[in-house]
Coordinates of C-alpha atoms in Angstrom, one line a residue:
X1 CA 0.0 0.0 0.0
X2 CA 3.5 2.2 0.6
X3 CA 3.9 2.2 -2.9
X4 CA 0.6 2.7 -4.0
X5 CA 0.0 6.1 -1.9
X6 CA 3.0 7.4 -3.3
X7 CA 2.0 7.1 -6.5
X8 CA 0.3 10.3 -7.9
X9 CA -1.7 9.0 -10.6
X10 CA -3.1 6.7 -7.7
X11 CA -4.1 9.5 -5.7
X12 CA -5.5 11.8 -8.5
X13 CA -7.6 8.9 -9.7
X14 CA -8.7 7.6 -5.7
X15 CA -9.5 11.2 -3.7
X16 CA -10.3 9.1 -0.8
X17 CA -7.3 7.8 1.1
X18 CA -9.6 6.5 3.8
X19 CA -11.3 4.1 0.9
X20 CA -11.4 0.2 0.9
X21 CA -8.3 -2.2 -0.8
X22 CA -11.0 -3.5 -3.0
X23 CA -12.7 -0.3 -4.3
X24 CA -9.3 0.7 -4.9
X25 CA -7.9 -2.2 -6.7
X26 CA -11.4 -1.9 -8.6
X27 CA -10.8 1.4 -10.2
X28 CA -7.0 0.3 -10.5
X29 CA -8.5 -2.6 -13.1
X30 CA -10.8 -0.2 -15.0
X31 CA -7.7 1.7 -15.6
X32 CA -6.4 1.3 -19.2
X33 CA -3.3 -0.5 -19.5
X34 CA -0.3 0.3 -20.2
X35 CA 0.8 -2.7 -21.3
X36 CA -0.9 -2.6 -24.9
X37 CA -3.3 -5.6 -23.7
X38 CA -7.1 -4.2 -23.1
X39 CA -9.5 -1.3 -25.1
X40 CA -9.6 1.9 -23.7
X41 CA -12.9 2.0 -25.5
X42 CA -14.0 -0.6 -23.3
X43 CA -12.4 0.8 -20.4
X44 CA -14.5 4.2 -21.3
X45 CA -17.8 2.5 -21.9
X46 CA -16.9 0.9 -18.2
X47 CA -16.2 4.5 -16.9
X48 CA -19.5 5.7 -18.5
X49 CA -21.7 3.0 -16.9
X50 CA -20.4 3.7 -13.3
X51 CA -21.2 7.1 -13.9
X52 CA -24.4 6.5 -15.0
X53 CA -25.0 4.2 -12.1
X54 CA -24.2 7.5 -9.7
X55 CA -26.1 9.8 -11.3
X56 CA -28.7 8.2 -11.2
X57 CA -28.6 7.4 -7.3
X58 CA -27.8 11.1 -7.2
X59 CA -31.5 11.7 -7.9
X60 CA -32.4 14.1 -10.3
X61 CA -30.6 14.9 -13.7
X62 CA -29.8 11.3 -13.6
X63 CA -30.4 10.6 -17.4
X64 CA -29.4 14.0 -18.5
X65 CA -25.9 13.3 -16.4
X66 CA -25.6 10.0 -17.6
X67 CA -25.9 10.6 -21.5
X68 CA -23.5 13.5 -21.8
X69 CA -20.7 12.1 -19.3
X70 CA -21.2 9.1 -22.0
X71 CA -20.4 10.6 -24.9
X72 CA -17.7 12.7 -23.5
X73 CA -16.2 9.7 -22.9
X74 CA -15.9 8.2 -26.1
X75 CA -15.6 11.2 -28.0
X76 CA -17.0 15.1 -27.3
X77 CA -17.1 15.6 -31.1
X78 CA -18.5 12.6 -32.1
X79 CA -22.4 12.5 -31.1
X80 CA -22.8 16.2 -32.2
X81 CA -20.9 15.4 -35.3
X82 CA -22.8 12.5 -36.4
X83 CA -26.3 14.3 -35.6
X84 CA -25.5 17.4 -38.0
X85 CA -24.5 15.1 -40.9
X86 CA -26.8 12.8 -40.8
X87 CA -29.7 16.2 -40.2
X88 CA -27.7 17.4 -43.5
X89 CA -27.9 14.3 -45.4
X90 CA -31.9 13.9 -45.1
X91 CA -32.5 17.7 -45.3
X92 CA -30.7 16.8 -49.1
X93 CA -32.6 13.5 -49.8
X94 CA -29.4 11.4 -49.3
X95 CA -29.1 8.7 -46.2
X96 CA -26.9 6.8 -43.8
X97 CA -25.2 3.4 -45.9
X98 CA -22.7 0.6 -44.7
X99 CA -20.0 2.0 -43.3
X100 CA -20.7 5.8 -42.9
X101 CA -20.5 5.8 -46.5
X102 CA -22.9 9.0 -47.8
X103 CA -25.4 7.6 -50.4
X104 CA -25.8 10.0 -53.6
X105 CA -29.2 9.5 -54.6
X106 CA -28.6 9.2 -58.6
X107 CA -32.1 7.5 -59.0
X108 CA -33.3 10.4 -57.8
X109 CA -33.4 12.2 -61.5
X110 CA -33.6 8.7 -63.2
X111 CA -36.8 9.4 -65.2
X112 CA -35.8 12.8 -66.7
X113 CA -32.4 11.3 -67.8
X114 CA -34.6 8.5 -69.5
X115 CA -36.8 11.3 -71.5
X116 CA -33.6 12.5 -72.5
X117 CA -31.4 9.7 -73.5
X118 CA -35.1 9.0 -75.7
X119 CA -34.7 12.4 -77.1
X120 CA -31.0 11.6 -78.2
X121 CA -31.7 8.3 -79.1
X122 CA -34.8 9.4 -81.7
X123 CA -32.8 12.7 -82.9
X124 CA -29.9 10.7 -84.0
X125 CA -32.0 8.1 -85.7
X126 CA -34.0 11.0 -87.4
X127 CA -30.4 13.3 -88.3
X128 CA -29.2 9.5 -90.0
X129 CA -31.8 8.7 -92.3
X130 CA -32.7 12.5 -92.8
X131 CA -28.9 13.6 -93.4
X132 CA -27.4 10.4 -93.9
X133 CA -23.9 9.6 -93.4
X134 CA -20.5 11.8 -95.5
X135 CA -18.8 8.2 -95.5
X136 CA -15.3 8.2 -96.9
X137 CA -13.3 6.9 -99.4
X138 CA -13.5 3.2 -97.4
X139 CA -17.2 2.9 -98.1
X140 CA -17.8 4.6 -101.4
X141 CA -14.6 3.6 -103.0
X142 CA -12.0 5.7 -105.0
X143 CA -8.5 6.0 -105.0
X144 CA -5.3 5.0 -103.6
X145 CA -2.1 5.8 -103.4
X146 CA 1.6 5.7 -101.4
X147 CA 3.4 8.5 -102.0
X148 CA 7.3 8.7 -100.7
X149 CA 9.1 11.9 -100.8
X150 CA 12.7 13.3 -100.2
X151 CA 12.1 15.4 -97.3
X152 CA 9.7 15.9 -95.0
X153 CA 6.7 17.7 -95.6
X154 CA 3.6 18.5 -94.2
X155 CA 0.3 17.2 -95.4
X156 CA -1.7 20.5 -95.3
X157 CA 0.8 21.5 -98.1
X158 CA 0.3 18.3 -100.2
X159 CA -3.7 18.1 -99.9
X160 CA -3.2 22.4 -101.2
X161 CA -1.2 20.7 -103.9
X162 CA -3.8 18.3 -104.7
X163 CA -6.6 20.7 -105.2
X164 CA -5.2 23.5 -107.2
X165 CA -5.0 20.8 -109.6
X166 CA -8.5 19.2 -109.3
X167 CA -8.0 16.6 -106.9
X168 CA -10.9 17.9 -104.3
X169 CA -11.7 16.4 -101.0
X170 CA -8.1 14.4 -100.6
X171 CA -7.7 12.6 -97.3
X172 CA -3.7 12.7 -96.4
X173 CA -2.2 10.5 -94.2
X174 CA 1.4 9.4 -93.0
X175 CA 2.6 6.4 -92.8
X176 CA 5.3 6.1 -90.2
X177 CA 7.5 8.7 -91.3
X178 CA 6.6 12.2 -92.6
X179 CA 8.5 11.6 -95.4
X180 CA 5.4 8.5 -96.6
X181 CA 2.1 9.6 -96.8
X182 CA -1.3 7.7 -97.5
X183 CA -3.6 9.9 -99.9
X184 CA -7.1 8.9 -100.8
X185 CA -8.7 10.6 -103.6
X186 CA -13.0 10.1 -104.8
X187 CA -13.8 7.9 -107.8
X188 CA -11.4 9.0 -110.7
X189 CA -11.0 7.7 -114.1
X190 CA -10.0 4.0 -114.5
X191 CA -6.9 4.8 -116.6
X192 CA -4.2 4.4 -113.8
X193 CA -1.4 5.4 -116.4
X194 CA -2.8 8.6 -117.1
X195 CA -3.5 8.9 -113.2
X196 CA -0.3 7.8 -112.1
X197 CA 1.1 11.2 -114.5
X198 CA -1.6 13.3 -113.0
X199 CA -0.9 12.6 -110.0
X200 CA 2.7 13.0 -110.2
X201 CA 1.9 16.5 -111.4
X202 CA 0.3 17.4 -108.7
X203 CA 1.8 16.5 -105.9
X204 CA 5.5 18.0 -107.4
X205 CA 6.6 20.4 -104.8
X206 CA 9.6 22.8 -104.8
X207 CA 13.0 20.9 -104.3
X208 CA 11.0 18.0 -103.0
X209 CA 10.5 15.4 -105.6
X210 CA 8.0 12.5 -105.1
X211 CA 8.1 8.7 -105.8
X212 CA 4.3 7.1 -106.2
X213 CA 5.3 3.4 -105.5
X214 CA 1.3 2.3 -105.5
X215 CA -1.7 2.9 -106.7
X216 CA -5.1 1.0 -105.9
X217 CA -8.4 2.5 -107.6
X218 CA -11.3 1.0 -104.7
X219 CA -14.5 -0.2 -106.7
X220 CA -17.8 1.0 -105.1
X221 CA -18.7 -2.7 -104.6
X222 CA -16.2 -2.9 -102.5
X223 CA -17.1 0.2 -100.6
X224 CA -20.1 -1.2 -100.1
X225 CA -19.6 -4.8 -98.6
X226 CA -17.2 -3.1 -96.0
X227 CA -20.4 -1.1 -95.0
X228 CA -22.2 -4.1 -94.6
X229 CA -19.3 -5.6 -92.7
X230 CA -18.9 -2.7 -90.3
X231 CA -23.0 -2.9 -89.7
X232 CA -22.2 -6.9 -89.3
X233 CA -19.6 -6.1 -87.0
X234 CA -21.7 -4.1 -84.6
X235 CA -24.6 -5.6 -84.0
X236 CA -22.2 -8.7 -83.6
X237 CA -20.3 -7.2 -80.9
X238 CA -23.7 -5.8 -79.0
X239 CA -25.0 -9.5 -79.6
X240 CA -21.6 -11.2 -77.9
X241 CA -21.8 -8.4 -75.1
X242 CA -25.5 -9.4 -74.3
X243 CA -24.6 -12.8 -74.0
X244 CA -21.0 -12.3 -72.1
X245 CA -23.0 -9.8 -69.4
X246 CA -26.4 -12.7 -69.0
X247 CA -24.0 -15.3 -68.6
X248 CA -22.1 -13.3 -66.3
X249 CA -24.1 -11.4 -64.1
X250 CA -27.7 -11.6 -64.9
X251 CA -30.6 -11.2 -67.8
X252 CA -31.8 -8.0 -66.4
X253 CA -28.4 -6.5 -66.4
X254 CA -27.5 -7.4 -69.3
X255 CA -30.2 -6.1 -71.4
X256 CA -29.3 -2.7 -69.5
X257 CA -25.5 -3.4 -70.5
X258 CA -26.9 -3.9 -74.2
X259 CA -29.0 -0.6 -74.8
X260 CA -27.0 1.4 -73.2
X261 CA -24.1 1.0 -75.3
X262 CA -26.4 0.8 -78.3
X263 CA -27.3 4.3 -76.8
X264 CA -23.8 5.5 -77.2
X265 CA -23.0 4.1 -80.2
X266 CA -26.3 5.3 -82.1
X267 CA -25.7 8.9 -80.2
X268 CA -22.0 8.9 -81.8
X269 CA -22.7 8.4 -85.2
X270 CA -26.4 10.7 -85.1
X271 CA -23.6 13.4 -83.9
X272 CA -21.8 12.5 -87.2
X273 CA -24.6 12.6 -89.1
X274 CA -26.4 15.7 -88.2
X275 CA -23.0 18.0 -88.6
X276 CA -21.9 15.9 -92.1
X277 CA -18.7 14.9 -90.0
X278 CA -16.8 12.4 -92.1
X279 CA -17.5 9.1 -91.4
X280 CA -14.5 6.5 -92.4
X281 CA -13.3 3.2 -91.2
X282 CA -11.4 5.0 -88.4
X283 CA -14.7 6.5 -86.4
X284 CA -15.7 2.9 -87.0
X285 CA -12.8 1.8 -84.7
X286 CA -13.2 4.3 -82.6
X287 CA -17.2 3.3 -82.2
X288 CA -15.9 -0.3 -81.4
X289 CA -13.2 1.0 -79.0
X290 CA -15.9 3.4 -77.1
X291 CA -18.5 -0.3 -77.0
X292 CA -15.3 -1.9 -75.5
X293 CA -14.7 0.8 -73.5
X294 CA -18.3 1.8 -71.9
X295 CA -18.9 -2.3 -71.5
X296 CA -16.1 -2.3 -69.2
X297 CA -17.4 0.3 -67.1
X298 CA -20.9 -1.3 -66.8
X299 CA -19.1 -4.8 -65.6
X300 CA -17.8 -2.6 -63.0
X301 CA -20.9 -0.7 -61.7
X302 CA -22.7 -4.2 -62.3
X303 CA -19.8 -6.0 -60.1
X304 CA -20.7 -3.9 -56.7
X305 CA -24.2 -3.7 -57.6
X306 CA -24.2 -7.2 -57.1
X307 CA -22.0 -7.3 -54.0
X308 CA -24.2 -4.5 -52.6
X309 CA -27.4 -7.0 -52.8
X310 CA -25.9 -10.0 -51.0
X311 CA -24.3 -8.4 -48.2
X312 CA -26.6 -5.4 -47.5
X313 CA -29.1 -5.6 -45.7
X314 CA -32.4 -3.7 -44.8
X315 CA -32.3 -1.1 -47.8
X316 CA -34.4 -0.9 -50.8
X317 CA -32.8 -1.9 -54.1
X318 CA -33.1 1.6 -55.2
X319 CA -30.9 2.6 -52.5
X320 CA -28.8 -0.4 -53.2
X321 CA -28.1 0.8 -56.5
X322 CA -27.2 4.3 -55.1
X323 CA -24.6 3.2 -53.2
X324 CA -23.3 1.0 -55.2
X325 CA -23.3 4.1 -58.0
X326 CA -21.9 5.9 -55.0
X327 CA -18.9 3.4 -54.1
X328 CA -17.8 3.5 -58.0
X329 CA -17.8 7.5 -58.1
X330 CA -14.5 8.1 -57.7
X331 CA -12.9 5.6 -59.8
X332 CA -15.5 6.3 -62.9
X333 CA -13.8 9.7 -62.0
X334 CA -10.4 9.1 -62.3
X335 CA -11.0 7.0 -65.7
X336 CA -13.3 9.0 -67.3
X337 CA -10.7 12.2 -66.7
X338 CA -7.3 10.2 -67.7
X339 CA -9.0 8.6 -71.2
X340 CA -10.4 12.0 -71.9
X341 CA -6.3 13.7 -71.7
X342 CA -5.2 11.6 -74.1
X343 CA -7.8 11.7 -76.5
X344 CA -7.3 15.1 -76.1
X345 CA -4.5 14.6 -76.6
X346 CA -4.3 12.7 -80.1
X347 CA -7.1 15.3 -80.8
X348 CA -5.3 18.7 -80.8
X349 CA -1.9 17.4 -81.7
X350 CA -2.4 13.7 -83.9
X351 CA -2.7 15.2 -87.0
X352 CA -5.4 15.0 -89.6
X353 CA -5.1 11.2 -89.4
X354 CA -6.7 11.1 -86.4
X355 CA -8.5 13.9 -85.8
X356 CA -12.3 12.2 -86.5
X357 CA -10.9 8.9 -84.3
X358 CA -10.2 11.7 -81.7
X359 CA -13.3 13.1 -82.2
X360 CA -15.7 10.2 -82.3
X361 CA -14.2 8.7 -78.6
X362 CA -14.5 12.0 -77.2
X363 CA -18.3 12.1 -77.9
X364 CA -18.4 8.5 -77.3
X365 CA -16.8 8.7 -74.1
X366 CA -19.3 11.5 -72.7
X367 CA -22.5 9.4 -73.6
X368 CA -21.0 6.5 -72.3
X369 CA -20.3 7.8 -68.9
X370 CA -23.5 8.9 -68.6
X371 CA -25.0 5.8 -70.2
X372 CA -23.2 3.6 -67.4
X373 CA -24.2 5.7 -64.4
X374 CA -28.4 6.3 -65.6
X375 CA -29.0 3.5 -68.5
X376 CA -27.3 0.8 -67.7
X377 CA -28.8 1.2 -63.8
X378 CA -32.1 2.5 -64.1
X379 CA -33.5 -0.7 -66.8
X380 CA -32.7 -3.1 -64.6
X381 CA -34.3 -1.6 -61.9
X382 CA -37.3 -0.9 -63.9
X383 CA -37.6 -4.7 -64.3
X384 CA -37.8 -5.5 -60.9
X385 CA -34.3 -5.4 -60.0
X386 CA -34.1 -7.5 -56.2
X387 CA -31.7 -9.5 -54.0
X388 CA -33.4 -12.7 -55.0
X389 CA -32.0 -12.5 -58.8
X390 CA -28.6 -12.7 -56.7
X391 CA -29.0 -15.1 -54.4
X392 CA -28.6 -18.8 -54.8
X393 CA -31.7 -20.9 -53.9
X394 CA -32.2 -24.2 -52.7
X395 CA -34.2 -26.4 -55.4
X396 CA -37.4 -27.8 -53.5
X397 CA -35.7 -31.6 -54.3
X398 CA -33.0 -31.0 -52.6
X399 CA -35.3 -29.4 -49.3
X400 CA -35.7 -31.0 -46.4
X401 CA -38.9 -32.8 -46.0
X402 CA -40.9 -33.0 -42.8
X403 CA -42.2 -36.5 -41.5
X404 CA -44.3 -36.7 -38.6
X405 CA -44.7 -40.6 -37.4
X406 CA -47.9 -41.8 -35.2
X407 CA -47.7 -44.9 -33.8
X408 CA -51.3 -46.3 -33.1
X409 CA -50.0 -48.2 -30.6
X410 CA -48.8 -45.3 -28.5
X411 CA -52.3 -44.4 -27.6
X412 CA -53.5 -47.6 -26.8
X413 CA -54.5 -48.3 -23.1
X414 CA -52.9 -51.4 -21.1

């Protein structure tokens, strides 16, 4: 007890010298210790229930005393805190999720996004069969040709060449080097000879001479089956992506997965359309790129949206979806804003070879990271979206079945 007297922490924590040896090793065990072993959050919540257990033989105040010496306990911040954000949280529609994790409600504004991804959706099919498409040299045919020169030069100054000699609407591109270009020209004559001469012509600049080492002339038959072999190719990629996604995840989802990216591809190409953009087998790529590209931010949303629905409990799956939407924020974020520098990127300083590549993922990219967040969310849930399409259930063959056995005999008397 020598020892224990002289101890000031002791005395500060036992004012009454004259006390017992056992209500003093008592408050010596509640103590946290300083050996690592033990909570001090238990050793708190102890403190706070023998305070509560005075205060309320004190008489009155004794809740009032007991609640606040609680939470100053734990933390003086932390009840107060908690109360304002969650009073902010419902006064903005949003709620309380797993974790402390705020809930955006994005299904909040899910049916005007849907009237206006129908608007898009109708405009562009209108601007394509109204306007129709400027498709390039691919799909209507023309000519060919690979052009080597001395030096390098650049392909604003050959396509001026081209057209102060008649060669209108030439498409320039290089190949490697800026020394070997690619130029495409509209249907010409079929005489390549006399071509091949005035071609040579015109693309003679001063102390640069030019080598023409090939020259295709593209039929429009041929321009026209690679149309039908780029419409092929996307419905066959929407078709493998339906299947991937319902084999995946589930039939709900996938249909969402399906329209929305037939939503950003059909938004891409109206954009094309209604401003006579031309449309080549390079915005084609770039349309399969951005249906690549968009599917693989669905699979992600779709991934935690599933998660979401097994492990959460008690929320509606509206809500579910909202914080699953939520949780993927800041990495849809972070994608979205890298992807969009480098097509940037390629846009401002690629050249005129890929300029409309550029151009069609940037667009693409936009629609699809809307698509992903409203589309591809709010369809399934329009179906009926639930936990159940997630959760594994037991076929009634393999349930347990009930049998009750009554012995007549039992209830016979001796």
């Amino acid at each position: 007890m020598a020892i224990d007297n002289n101890n000031p922490l002791e005395q500060q924590n036992n004012p009454e010298p004259n006390g017992s040896n056992s209500e003093a090793s008592t408050r010596r065990r509640k103590k946290p210790r300083r050996d690592g072993k033990g909570s001090n959050t238990q050793t708190n919540n102890a403190t706070a229930k023998k305070s509560a257990g005075k205060t309320k033989r004190s008489g009155k105040g004794a809740d009032t005393g007991s609640q606040v010496l609680a939470t100053t306990a734990i933390d003086p911040n932390l009840a107060l805190g908690d109360a304002a954000d969650d009073a902010a949280a419902y006064a903005e529609g949003g709620i309380k999720a797993v974790g402390d994790q705020r809930i955006i409600p994005f299904m909040k504004i899910e049916k005007p996004m849907g009237i206006l991804s129908i608007i898009l959706v109708i405009g562009s099919i209108i601007a394509i069969a109204v306007n129709g498409l400027n498709l390039g040299l691919d799909f209507t045919g023309g000519v060919s040709a690979d052009v080597r020169y001395e030096q390098s030069v650049e392909q604003g100054d050959v396509v001026n060449a081209l057209a102060d000699n008649g060669f209108d609407d030439a498409v320039v591109q290089y190949l490697g080097t800026s020394q070997e270009l690619l130029i495409r020209l509209p249907p010409q004559s079929d005489n390549i000879d006399g071509l091949n001469t005035s071609l040579s012509e015109a693309l003679a600049l001063p102390n640069n001479n030019v080598e023409i080492s090939n020259v295709n002339i593209i039929g429009s038959q041929v321009g026209n089956e690679v149309y039908l072999s780029s419409v092929m190719s996307i419905v066959l990629a929407l078709a493998c992506m339906l299947g991937y996604v319902a084999l995946r995840f589930q039939f709900k989802l996938a249909l969402g997965a399906v329209l929305s990216l037939f939503h950003d591809a059909i938004v891409t190409i109206g954009v094309f359309a209604l401003f006579g953009f031309p449309f080549d087998l390079t915005v084609l790529a770039a349309i399969l790129a951005l249906i690549g590209y968009s599917l693989n931010d669905t699979i992600v949303v779709y991934d935690r949206i599933r998660e979401n629905f097994r492990r959460v409990r008690g929320i509606s799956p509206r809500q579910t979806i909202d914080l699953s939407l939520t949780e993927t924020l800041r990495r849809t974020i972070m994608t979205i804003s890298t992807v969009l520098l480098v097509v940037l990127a390629m846009l401002f300083l690629g050249g005129d070879g890929l300029f409309w590549f550029s151009a069609a993922l940037f667009i693409g990219l936009l629609a699809g990271t809307y698509s992903s967040t409203y589309i591809a969310s709010s369809i399934p849930l329009a179906m009926g979206l639930s936990r159940d399409d997630f959760i594994v259930k037991v076929k009634p063959e393999f349930e347990e079945e009930i049998v009750t056995f009554n012995d007549p005999k039992m209830f016979e008397q001796d």
